[in-house]
Coordinates of C-alpha atoms in Angstrom, one line a residue:
R1 CA -114.4 86.9 -4.2
I2 CA -114.3 90.2 -6.2
R3 CA -113.1 93.1 -4.2
M4 CA -112.5 96.4 -6.0
H5 CA -112.6 100.2 -5.6
L6 CA -115.0 102.1 -7.8
V7 CA -113.1 105.4 -7.6
A8 CA -115.7 107.5 -9.6
L9 CA -118.3 106.6 -6.9
G10 CA -116.0 106.5 -3.9
L11 CA -117.0 102.9 -3.1
T12 CA -115.2 99.7 -2.1
L13 CA -117.2 96.6 -2.9
E14 CA -116.7 92.9 -2.1
N15 CA -119.1 90.7 -4.1
L16 CA -121.3 93.8 -4.6
V17 CA -121.5 94.4 -0.8
V18 CA -120.4 97.9 0.3
K19 CA -117.3 97.5 2.5
D20 CA -116.3 101.2 2.6
T21 CA -117.3 104.7 1.3
A22 CA -114.7 107.3 0.7
R23 CA -115.0 110.2 3.2
G24 CA -116.6 113.1 1.4
G25 CA -117.0 111.1 -1.8
P26 CA -120.2 110.7 -3.9
C27 CA -121.6 107.9 -1.7
W28 CA -120.5 109.3 1.7
N29 CA -123.5 109.4 4.0
V30 CA -125.6 107.9 1.2
L31 CA -124.7 104.2 1.2
Q32 CA -123.8 102.2 4.3
V33 CA -121.4 99.3 4.9
G34 CA -123.4 96.2 4.3
D35 CA -125.6 97.6 1.5
I36 CA -125.8 95.3 -1.5
I37 CA -125.5 97.1 -4.9
S38 CA -127.8 95.5 -7.5
H39 CA -127.9 98.0 -10.4
I40 CA -126.1 101.1 -11.6
D41 CA -128.0 103.3 -14.0
G42 CA -130.4 100.4 -14.6
A43 CA -127.6 97.9 -15.5
S44 CA -127.6 94.8 -13.4
L45 CA -124.2 94.1 -11.7
E46 CA -125.0 90.4 -11.1
G47 CA -122.3 88.2 -12.6
K48 CA -120.2 91.1 -13.8
N49 CA -116.4 90.9 -13.7
R50 CA -114.0 93.7 -12.6
R51 CA -113.7 95.2 -16.1
A52 CA -117.5 95.3 -16.6
L53 CA -118.0 96.9 -13.1
K54 CA -115.5 99.6 -13.8
R55 CA -117.0 100.3 -17.2
I56 CA -120.5 100.6 -15.7
S57 CA -119.5 102.8 -12.9
S58 CA -117.2 105.2 -14.9
G59 CA -118.4 108.2 -16.7
E60 CA -118.1 111.9 -17.2
F61 CA -117.0 113.9 -14.2
G62 CA -120.0 115.4 -12.4
S63 CA -122.5 113.2 -14.3
K64 CA -125.5 111.8 -12.4
V65 CA -125.6 108.1 -11.6
T66 CA -128.5 106.1 -10.1
I67 CA -127.6 103.4 -7.7
Q68 CA -130.1 100.7 -6.7
F69 CA -129.3 98.7 -3.6
L70 CA -130.7 96.5 -0.9
R71 CA -130.6 97.5 2.8
E72 CA -132.1 95.2 5.4
G73 CA -134.3 93.5 2.8
L74 CA -135.6 96.8 1.3
S75 CA -134.9 97.8 -2.3
L76 CA -133.7 101.5 -2.3
M77 CA -132.4 103.9 -4.9
A78 CA -130.0 106.9 -4.6
E79 CA -128.8 109.5 -7.1
V80 CA -125.2 110.8 -6.8
R81 CA -122.7 112.6 -9.0
R82 CA -119.5 110.9 -10.2
N83 CA -116.2 112.2 -8.8
V84 CA -112.9 111.7 -10.6
S85 CA -113.4 108.9 -13.1
K86 CA -110.0 107.3 -13.0
I87 CA -109.2 105.1 -16.0
S88 CA -106.8 102.2 -15.4
D89 CA -107.6 99.5 -18.0
E90 CA -105.0 99.3 -20.8
S91 CA -107.8 99.5 -23.4
D92 CA -109.0 102.9 -22.2
S93 CA -107.8 105.7 -24.4
L94 CA -105.1 108.3 -23.7
K95 CA -107.6 111.0 -24.6
Q96 CA -109.9 109.9 -21.8
R97 CA -107.1 109.9 -19.2
I98 CA -105.9 113.4 -20.3
D99 CA -109.4 114.7 -20.3
N100 CA -109.9 113.5 -16.7
Q101 CA -106.6 115.0 -15.6
V102 CA -107.5 118.3 -17.2
R103 CA -110.9 118.4 -15.6
T104 CA -109.4 117.6 -12.2
G105 CA -106.7 120.3 -12.6
E106 CA -109.4 122.8 -13.6
R107 CA -111.2 122.1 -10.3
S108 CA -108.0 122.7 -8.3
L109 CA -107.8 126.2 -9.8
N110 CA -111.4 127.1 -9.2
K111 CA -111.9 128.9 -5.9
D112 CA -115.5 127.8 -5.6
E113 CA -114.6 124.2 -6.1
L114 CA -111.8 124.5 -3.5
K115 CA -114.2 126.0 -1.0
N116 CA -116.9 123.3 -1.6
V117 CA -114.3 120.6 -0.9
F118 CA -112.9 122.4 2.1
D119 CA -116.4 122.9 3.6
K120 CA -117.3 119.3 2.9
Y121 CA -114.3 117.8 4.7
S122 CA -114.2 120.4 7.5
N123 CA -118.0 120.0 8.1
G124 CA -118.4 123.8 7.6
N125 CA -115.8 124.7 10.2
S126 CA -113.0 127.3 9.6
Y127 CA -110.3 124.6 10.0
M128 CA -109.6 121.0 9.2
S129 CA -107.2 118.6 10.7
I130 CA -104.1 117.5 8.9
Q131 CA -105.4 113.9 9.0
I132 CA -108.6 115.0 7.2
L133 CA -106.5 117.1 4.8
H134 CA -104.8 114.0 3.4
E135 CA -108.3 112.7 2.5
A136 CA -109.5 116.0 1.1
I137 CA -106.7 116.4 -1.4
K138 CA -107.5 113.1 -2.9
E139 CA -110.5 114.9 -4.5
F140 CA -107.9 116.6 -6.7
D141 CA -106.0 113.4 -7.4
L142 CA -103.1 114.5 -5.3
D143 CA -102.7 111.1 -3.7
S144 CA -101.4 109.8 -7.0
P145 CA -97.6 109.2 -7.3
H146 CA -97.9 110.3 -11.0
T147 CA -99.1 113.9 -10.5
G148 CA -95.6 115.3 -10.4
I149 CA -96.2 116.7 -7.0
N150 CA -93.0 117.3 -5.0
A151 CA -93.9 115.7 -1.6
E152 CA -91.1 117.5 0.2
H153 CA -92.3 120.8 -1.1
R154 CA -95.9 120.0 0.0
D155 CA -94.7 119.1 3.5
L156 CA -92.8 122.5 3.6
V157 CA -96.0 124.3 2.5
L158 CA -97.9 122.4 5.1
K159 CA -95.6 123.5 7.9
Q160 CA -95.8 127.1 6.6
C161 CA -99.6 127.0 6.6
D162 CA -99.8 125.4 10.1
L163 CA -98.2 128.4 11.8
S164 CA -99.7 127.6 15.2
Q165 CA -98.3 124.1 15.0
N166 CA -101.7 122.7 16.2
G167 CA -102.3 120.4 13.3
M168 CA -105.1 122.5 11.8
I169 CA -105.3 124.1 8.4
D170 CA -107.6 127.0 7.3
F171 CA -109.0 127.5 3.8
P172 CA -106.2 129.8 2.5
G173 CA -103.7 127.1 3.7
F174 CA -105.7 124.4 2.1
S175 CA -105.8 126.3 -1.2
K176 CA -102.0 126.8 -1.1
I177 CA -101.4 123.1 -0.5
V178 CA -103.7 122.0 -3.3
Q179 CA -102.1 124.5 -5.7
A180 CA -98.5 123.8 -4.7
S181 CA -96.2 124.0 -7.7
T182 CA -95.3 120.7 -9.4
S183 CA -92.2 119.7 -11.3
L184 CA -94.3 119.7 -14.5
D185 CA -95.5 123.3 -13.7
Q186 CA -91.9 124.4 -13.6
W187 CA -91.0 122.5 -16.8
F188 CA -93.8 124.2 -18.8
R189 CA -92.8 127.6 -17.4
G190 CA -89.3 127.1 -18.8
M191 CA -90.9 126.2 -22.1
N192 CA -92.6 129.7 -22.3
V193 CA -95.9 128.3 -23.4
D194 CA -97.6 131.5 -22.1
R195 CA -95.4 133.5 -24.4
L196 CA -96.3 131.3 -27.4
L197 CA -100.0 131.9 -26.7
S198 CA -99.4 135.6 -26.3
F199 CA -97.6 135.7 -29.7
A200 CA -100.6 134.1 -31.4
V201 CA -103.3 136.6 -30.3
P202 CA -104.2 138.6 -33.5
R203 CA -103.4 142.3 -33.0
R204 CA -103.8 145.5 -35.0
P205 CA -101.0 148.1 -35.1
G206 CA -101.1 150.4 -32.0
E207 CA -103.8 148.3 -30.3
D208 CA -103.4 147.3 -26.7
P209 CA -102.7 143.6 -26.5
L210 CA -105.3 143.0 -23.8
E211 CA -107.9 144.8 -25.9
S212 CA -107.0 142.5 -28.7
A213 CA -107.5 139.5 -26.5
S214 CA -110.9 140.8 -25.4
K215 CA -112.1 140.7 -29.0
L216 CA -111.4 137.0 -29.4
D217 CA -114.5 134.9 -30.3
P218 CA -114.9 131.1 -30.4
E219 CA -114.1 131.0 -34.1
S220 CA -110.9 133.0 -33.8
I221 CA -109.9 131.0 -30.7
D222 CA -110.3 127.8 -32.8
I223 CA -108.0 129.3 -35.5
L224 CA -105.5 130.4 -32.9
V225 CA -105.3 127.0 -31.2
S226 CA -105.0 125.2 -34.6
V227 CA -102.1 127.5 -35.6
V228 CA -100.3 127.2 -32.2
S229 CA -100.7 123.5 -31.9
K230 CA -98.1 122.7 -34.6
T231 CA -95.5 125.0 -33.0
L232 CA -96.4 123.7 -29.5
K233 CA -95.9 120.2 -30.7
E234 CA -92.5 121.1 -32.0
W235 CA -91.5 122.9 -28.8
M236 CA -92.7 120.1 -26.6
W237 CA -91.0 117.4 -28.6
R238 CA -87.7 119.4 -28.5
E239 CA -88.0 119.8 -24.7
V240 CA -89.0 116.1 -24.1
C241 CA -85.8 115.1 -25.9
R242 CA -83.8 117.4 -23.8
L243 CA -85.5 116.1 -20.7
R244 CA -84.8 112.5 -21.6
E245 CA -81.2 113.3 -22.3
G246 CA -80.9 115.2 -19.0
M247 CA -82.4 112.4 -17.0
K248 CA -80.0 109.9 -18.7
M249 CA -77.0 112.1 -17.8
S250 CA -78.3 112.5 -14.2
T251 CA -78.6 108.7 -13.8
A252 CA -75.2 108.1 -15.3
H253 CA -73.6 110.7 -13.0
V254 CA -75.1 109.1 -9.9
E255 CA -73.9 105.7 -11.1
D256 CA -70.4 107.1 -11.8
I257 CA -70.2 108.6 -8.3
G258 CA -71.2 105.3 -6.8
L259 CA -68.4 103.5 -8.7
K260 CA -65.8 106.1 -7.6
F261 CA -66.5 105.7 -4.0
Q262 CA -66.5 101.9 -3.9
T263 CA -63.6 100.8 -1.8
D264 CA -62.3 97.7 -0.1
T265 CA -62.3 99.5 3.3
P266 CA -63.5 97.2 6.1
K267 CA -66.9 98.0 7.6
M268 CA -66.6 100.8 10.1
V269 CA -67.9 100.4 13.6
C270 CA -69.3 103.4 15.5
G271 CA -68.0 104.0 19.0
S272 CA -68.9 106.4 21.7
I273 CA -68.4 110.2 21.5
D274 CA -65.7 110.0 24.2
S275 CA -63.8 107.5 22.1
F276 CA -64.1 109.8 19.0
Y277 CA -62.9 112.8 21.0
K278 CA -59.9 110.9 22.5
G279 CA -58.9 109.7 19.0
V280 CA -59.0 113.2 17.5
T281 CA -57.2 114.9 20.3
G282 CA -54.5 112.1 20.2
R283 CA -53.9 112.9 16.6
I284 CA -53.7 116.7 16.9
G285 CA -52.0 116.7 20.3
G286 CA -55.0 118.3 22.2

């Protein structure tokens, strides 16, 4: 049996039979459990292995895909748009993974995209439940352990947004949670990447910097990026080395603390509060 998740389509298949559709995903309310997928964009899925199925279903974010399927003996077709095309095969390029991450990140900063996702999962209501919220944020890849999201910080933001403590989140709260700062955000702020880009904007003496920026055209932006890229590469490599060294020191410090506090003291047994109080007062004469 071949059971796999086609993330770009929001589908879980087992031997080409639909077992689940991701809530709010491309195939939500389009395909049903039990439908049998026969073709994707005209390519037959019969006899295909996992790698081939993933290759056929993957594609550019937002690109159209035609799915041919059988339902109760009838051959049907549906057209949907791909969601996040996650790449997991080792042979897939780093460039593709970075491109997908950037596109997903751009969506999380776009108010219209945020509102579309919020409306989709809240069914057009002004609030969504926290349970649904956890599904909605997957649209922005925030379910991944590799996003750099601080889970404790998000939980804190969640509590702040749910002021009524009724388990419901409105759109401003949803936006705040999706855009919660990550450890990588903080790292790049410390690198002053924004200042580097500011330095690179060509200016004339006495000209307002924002006026200079307003005069940029695609050609000058290409030149700016090419010039900045070398310095940015040097800055990033320097900071990556510092980060690695800092993480090594942090790990060594924790291990050192563990060694310092290793003792041969017999295992302690917890007694009652009354016993504790009697022991303390006996020692201090209370």
